[in-house]
Tab-separated table of C-alpha atoms in Angstrom:
chain	number	residue	atom	x	y	z
A	1	UNK	CA	-2.300	27.019	3.846
A	2	UNK	CA	0.198	24.363	2.760
A	3	UNK	CA	3.481	25.474	1.252
A	4	UNK	CA	3.333	26.065	-2.500
A	5	UNK	CA	5.477	23.551	-4.337
A	6	UNK	CA	7.746	25.281	-6.826
A	7	UNK	CA	10.748	22.977	-7.214
A	8	UNK	CA	9.276	19.906	-8.878
A	9	UNK	CA	10.948	16.694	-9.990
A	10	UNK	CA	9.451	14.687	-12.855
A	11	UNK	CA	9.560	10.879	-12.817
A	12	UNK	CA	7.914	8.541	-15.312
A	13	UNK	CA	7.252	4.850	-15.788
A	14	UNK	CA	9.308	3.234	-18.593
A	15	UNK	CA	6.160	2.537	-20.627
A	16	UNK	CA	5.800	4.283	-23.998
A	17	UNK	CA	2.668	6.085	-22.878
A	18	UNK	CA	4.299	7.524	-19.758
A	19	UNK	CA	7.500	8.449	-21.584
A	20	UNK	CA	5.569	10.334	-24.269
A	21	UNK	CA	3.646	12.274	-21.622
A	22	UNK	CA	6.905	13.036	-19.789
A	23	UNK	CA	8.476	14.411	-22.977
A	24	UNK	CA	5.539	16.786	-23.395
A	25	UNK	CA	5.718	17.972	-19.778
A	26	UNK	CA	9.470	18.519	-19.827
A	27	UNK	CA	8.974	21.187	-22.487
A	28	UNK	CA	6.461	23.163	-20.398
A	29	UNK	CA	8.621	24.223	-17.429
A	30	UNK	CA	11.930	23.832	-15.646
A	31	UNK	CA	12.312	20.692	-13.571
A	32	UNK	CA	14.823	19.925	-10.817
A	33	UNK	CA	16.549	16.764	-9.646
A	34	UNK	CA	14.827	14.725	-6.960
A	35	UNK	CA	17.393	15.722	-4.313
A	36	UNK	CA	16.627	19.427	-4.896
A	37	UNK	CA	12.849	19.108	-5.171
A	38	UNK	CA	10.065	19.991	-2.757
A	39	UNK	CA	7.526	17.875	-4.670
A	40	UNK	CA	7.299	15.123	-7.269
A	41	UNK	CA	5.130	14.662	-10.351
A	42	UNK	CA	4.840	10.929	-11.158
A	43	UNK	CA	3.585	9.636	-14.511
A	44	UNK	CA	2.451	6.022	-14.652
A	45	UNK	CA	0.016	3.655	-12.987
A	46	UNK	CA	-0.604	2.550	-9.425
A	47	UNK	CA	2.298	0.097	-9.510
A	48	UNK	CA	4.704	2.870	-10.473
A	49	UNK	CA	3.322	5.100	-7.731
A	50	UNK	CA	3.997	2.349	-5.189
A	51	UNK	CA	7.583	2.102	-6.466
A	52	UNK	CA	8.079	5.848	-5.965
A	53	UNK	CA	6.621	5.762	-2.454
A	54	UNK	CA	8.799	2.789	-1.496
A	55	UNK	CA	11.861	4.622	-2.798
A	56	UNK	CA	10.996	7.596	-0.592
A	57	UNK	CA	10.601	5.404	2.483
A	58	UNK	CA	13.872	3.590	1.808
A	59	UNK	CA	15.784	6.834	1.205
A	60	UNK	CA	14.088	8.644	4.124
A	61	UNK	CA	13.439	11.646	1.865
A	62	UNK	CA	9.668	11.926	1.732
A	63	UNK	CA	8.093	14.504	-0.581
A	64	UNK	CA	4.490	15.217	-1.640
A	65	UNK	CA	3.621	13.320	-4.830
A	66	UNK	CA	1.148	14.378	-7.527
A	67	UNK	CA	0.448	11.360	-9.710
A	68	UNK	CA	-0.880	11.564	-13.266
A	69	UNK	CA	-2.398	8.360	-14.586
A	70	UNK	CA	-0.607	6.904	-17.565
A	71	UNK	CA	-1.417	3.335	-16.575
A	72	UNK	CA	-4.562	1.239	-16.248
A	73	UNK	CA	-6.625	1.730	-13.079
A	74	UNK	CA	-4.923	4.786	-11.606
A	75	UNK	CA	-6.621	4.606	-8.217
A	76	UNK	CA	-3.694	6.490	-6.639
A	77	UNK	CA	-3.363	8.913	-9.560
A	78	UNK	CA	-5.060	11.974	-11.041
A	79	UNK	CA	-6.676	12.049	-14.471
A	80	UNK	CA	-4.216	12.832	-17.272
A	81	UNK	CA	-6.197	15.641	-18.957
A	82	UNK	CA	-7.407	18.917	-17.485
A	83	UNK	CA	-8.209	22.420	-18.670
A	84	UNK	CA	-6.070	23.812	-15.847
A	85	UNK	CA	-2.284	24.182	-16.071
A	86	UNK	CA	-0.294	21.650	-14.079
A	87	UNK	CA	1.016	24.256	-11.622
A	88	UNK	CA	-2.539	25.344	-10.815
A	89	UNK	CA	-3.699	21.752	-10.377
A	90	UNK	CA	-0.896	21.093	-7.899
A	91	UNK	CA	-1.453	24.382	-6.040
A	92	UNK	CA	-5.168	23.582	-5.641
A	93	UNK	CA	-4.666	19.888	-4.863
A	94	UNK	CA	-5.843	18.300	-1.655
A	95	UNK	CA	-3.165	16.657	0.482
A	96	UNK	CA	-3.908	13.144	1.713
A	97	UNK	CA	-1.726	11.517	4.380
A	98	UNK	CA	-1.068	7.785	4.054
A	99	UNK	CA	0.665	5.719	6.748
A	100	UNK	CA	2.596	2.650	5.564
A	101	UNK	CA	2.931	-0.746	7.196
A	102	UNK	CA	6.230	-2.137	8.464
A	103	UNK	CA	6.769	-5.858	7.903
A	104	UNK	CA	9.436	-8.061	9.494
A	105	UNK	CA	9.584	-11.641	8.224
A	106	UNK	CA	11.668	-14.464	9.653
A	107	UNK	CA	12.308	-17.344	7.276
A	108	UNK	CA	12.606	-21.023	8.124
A	109	UNK	CA	16.356	-20.539	7.662
A	110	UNK	CA	16.358	-17.781	10.338
A	111	UNK	CA	16.966	-14.946	7.867
A	112	UNK	CA	15.194	-11.711	8.824
A	113	UNK	CA	13.760	-9.603	5.972
A	114	UNK	CA	12.026	-6.241	6.349
A	115	UNK	CA	9.944	-4.096	4.027
A	116	UNK	CA	7.376	-1.333	3.834
A	117	UNK	CA	3.864	-1.750	2.448
A	118	UNK	CA	1.496	1.011	1.394
A	119	UNK	CA	-1.398	-1.289	0.425
A	120	UNK	CA	-1.089	-4.602	2.242
A	121	UNK	CA	1.059	-7.396	3.615
A	122	UNK	CA	-0.182	-10.805	2.411
A	123	UNK	CA	0.755	-14.294	3.576
A	124	UNK	CA	0.056	-16.959	0.949
A	125	UNK	CA	0.417	-20.715	0.699
A	126	UNK	CA	3.202	-21.787	-1.671
A	127	UNK	CA	1.859	-25.220	-2.620
A	128	UNK	CA	-1.464	-26.955	-3.166
A	129	UNK	CA	-1.668	-27.726	0.565
A	130	UNK	CA	-3.666	-25.423	2.799
A	131	UNK	CA	-1.679	-23.066	4.984
A	132	UNK	CA	-2.095	-23.342	8.749
A	133	UNK	CA	-1.486	-20.035	10.495
A	134	UNK	CA	-1.460	-18.894	14.121
A	135	UNK	CA	-2.694	-15.301	14.459
A	136	UNK	CA	-1.733	-13.129	17.441
A	137	UNK	CA	-2.583	-9.500	18.140
A	138	UNK	CA	-0.645	-7.484	20.720
A	139	UNK	CA	0.995	-10.582	22.132
A	140	UNK	CA	-2.189	-12.603	22.572
A	141	UNK	CA	-3.068	-15.584	20.376
A	142	UNK	CA	-6.455	-14.873	18.826
A	143	UNK	CA	-6.662	-17.788	16.392
A	144	UNK	CA	-4.527	-20.835	17.267
A	145	UNK	CA	-4.968	-22.403	13.827
A	146	UNK	CA	-6.401	-20.733	10.736
A	147	UNK	CA	-6.629	-23.117	7.773
A	148	UNK	CA	-6.715	-21.026	4.626
A	149	UNK	CA	-5.035	-19.979	1.399
A	150	UNK	CA	-3.586	-17.043	3.306
A	151	UNK	CA	-4.286	-13.887	5.276
A	152	UNK	CA	-3.561	-10.213	4.707
A	153	UNK	CA	-3.221	-6.973	6.632
A	154	UNK	CA	-4.435	-3.925	4.696
A	155	UNK	CA	-4.205	-0.187	5.260
A	156	UNK	CA	-7.157	2.097	4.478
A	157	UNK	CA	-5.381	3.086	1.245
A	158	UNK	CA	-5.075	-0.576	0.300
A	159	UNK	CA	-8.446	-1.730	1.588
A	160	UNK	CA	-10.053	-1.387	-1.863
A	161	UNK	CA	-7.356	-3.487	-3.570
A	162	UNK	CA	-6.561	-7.157	-2.783
A	163	UNK	CA	-8.353	-6.820	0.549
A	164	UNK	CA	-11.668	-5.977	-1.143
A	165	UNK	CA	-11.250	-8.864	-3.600
A	166	UNK	CA	-10.847	-11.162	-0.590
A	167	UNK	CA	-14.174	-9.823	0.813
A	168	UNK	CA	-12.432	-7.638	3.375
A	169	UNK	CA	-13.924	-4.351	4.661
A	170	UNK	CA	-13.355	-0.974	3.033
A	171	UNK	CA	-11.674	1.357	5.537
A	172	UNK	CA	-12.092	5.131	5.188
A	173	UNK	CA	-8.908	7.187	5.259
A	174	UNK	CA	-8.412	8.699	8.697
A	175	UNK	CA	-10.162	5.781	10.383
A	176	UNK	CA	-6.899	4.753	12.099
A	177	UNK	CA	-7.787	1.133	11.440
A	178	UNK	CA	-6.286	-1.906	9.730
A	179	UNK	CA	-8.114	-4.789	8.069
A	180	UNK	CA	-7.066	-8.335	8.960
A	181	UNK	CA	-8.659	-10.475	6.261
A	182	UNK	CA	-8.461	-14.229	5.604
A	183	UNK	CA	-8.032	-15.513	2.053
A	184	UNK	CA	-10.301	-18.500	1.279
A	185	UNK	CA	-10.600	-19.602	4.932
A	186	UNK	CA	-11.527	-23.239	5.582
A	187	UNK	CA	-11.449	-23.326	9.386
A	188	UNK	CA	-12.668	-21.628	11.467
A	189	UNK	CA	-15.450	-21.380	8.883
A	190	UNK	CA	-17.268	-18.445	10.442
A	191	UNK	CA	-14.262	-16.155	10.830
A	192	UNK	CA	-14.424	-13.393	8.224
A	193	UNK	CA	-11.615	-11.236	9.549
A	194	UNK	CA	-11.209	-8.348	11.965
A	195	UNK	CA	-10.859	-4.571	12.009
A	196	UNK	CA	-7.986	-3.523	14.274
A	197	UNK	CA	-6.677	-0.190	15.566
A	198	UNK	CA	-3.587	0.880	13.669
A	199	UNK	CA	-1.451	0.760	16.820
A	200	UNK	CA	-1.904	-3.025	16.984
A	201	UNK	CA	1.033	-5.342	16.342
A	202	UNK	CA	0.074	-8.457	14.413
A	203	UNK	CA	2.138	-11.644	14.545
A	204	UNK	CA	1.360	-14.491	12.160
A	205	UNK	CA	3.183	-17.813	12.528
A	206	UNK	CA	3.213	-20.569	9.924
A	207	UNK	CA	2.400	-23.925	11.502
A	208	UNK	CA	3.959	-27.020	9.910
A	209	UNK	CA	6.048	-24.674	7.750
A	210	UNK	CA	8.180	-27.516	6.347
A	211	UNK	CA	5.124	-29.363	5.085
A	212	UNK	CA	2.993	-26.293	4.335
A	213	UNK	CA	5.372	-23.536	3.150
A	214	UNK	CA	4.160	-19.946	3.216
A	215	UNK	CA	5.402	-16.797	1.485
A	216	UNK	CA	4.778	-13.158	2.403
A	217	UNK	CA	4.335	-10.248	-0.003
A	218	UNK	CA	4.647	-6.609	1.098
A	219	UNK	CA	3.135	-4.731	-1.862
A	220	UNK	CA	5.550	-5.939	-4.550
A	221	UNK	CA	8.293	-7.544	-2.440
A	222	UNK	CA	8.062	-11.303	-1.803
A	223	UNK	CA	9.838	-13.407	0.822
A	224	UNK	CA	9.416	-17.173	0.547
A	225	UNK	CA	9.432	-19.910	3.183
A	226	UNK	CA	8.597	-17.711	6.158
A	227	UNK	CA	8.220	-18.962	9.700
A	228	UNK	CA	6.655	-15.841	11.170
A	229	UNK	CA	5.735	-12.307	10.139
A	230	UNK	CA	5.250	-9.205	12.276
A	231	UNK	CA	3.208	-6.291	10.928
A	232	UNK	CA	2.363	-2.878	12.329
A	233	UNK	CA	1.475	0.546	11.030
A	234	UNK	CA	4.192	3.192	10.953
A	235	UNK	CA	2.504	6.626	11.205
A	236	UNK	CA	5.864	8.289	11.901
A	237	UNK	CA	6.653	7.872	8.191
A	238	UNK	CA	3.517	9.410	6.710
A	239	UNK	CA	3.425	9.835	2.955
A	240	UNK	CA	1.595	12.693	1.220
A	241	UNK	CA	-0.384	12.212	-1.997
A	242	UNK	CA	-1.848	15.172	-3.879
A	243	UNK	CA	-5.254	14.911	-5.556
A	244	UNK	CA	-7.429	17.211	-7.630
A	245	UNK	CA	-10.354	18.570	-5.640
A	246	UNK	CA	-13.369	16.269	-5.728
A	247	UNK	CA	-11.220	13.338	-6.887
A	248	UNK	CA	-9.156	12.670	-3.759
A	249	UNK	CA	-8.311	9.213	-2.464
A	250	UNK	CA	-10.703	9.379	0.482
A	251	UNK	CA	-13.588	10.230	-1.860
A	252	UNK	CA	-12.682	7.320	-4.135
A	253	UNK	CA	-12.537	4.936	-1.190
A	254	UNK	CA	-15.906	6.215	0.054
A	255	UNK	CA	-17.451	5.857	-3.412
A	256	UNK	CA	-16.278	2.229	-3.685
A	257	UNK	CA	-18.820	1.306	-0.987
A	258	UNK	CA	-21.702	2.284	-3.279
A	259	UNK	CA	-20.528	0.686	-6.498
A	260	UNK	CA	-22.693	-2.185	-7.769
């Protein structure tokens, strides 16, 4: 049995809806500061959840997070209303492990920028001209020149987000796979992407970067004018999300494959 979380920190998005819900919850129990907590209750949408997870990775203090949707989609969150008390919902919640990506980008000016990504790392053309990208996996060039609007690397948790919109595959949680998906590919015309083991290291180089500038986005962090980007999964820094039974992230990802 997992440890019961008793020392909870409450964090909320700055939106009116989330702040109102936070005010109601603060009156129901005693809360602790983040540094003293053994779990976090997050009120907001998916974007706010990603902010919280990035903060944990950057601070190297990773706690289980129970999200309550006070945003729009709430794919990473639980429903806001329930007949059960919050403590019971958290005690009964299913724990889902999510491994982030680690991105290292080198700009055309030789600056090196790093970031985590829970959903995906996306390379995108900056101008009207098509990007030309060289794609290598584990040190071997697999595509010498991919003409496209961009390419992305998605985790299973992020495979139903931008990756799915770009016609990439949905990856079940626990599959230990990554999706490498082109965005509006022009050549090679028949390449629709690849499914890679999550121990693969992916290197993407921008060809003709002066003429065809490329940016990279790791979840919400953007780096412009990149020359090359390295991406790999980082299972050593697993995150833990808590979900109500029957509504967990793996079930939602599975259900996405049958939606019409």
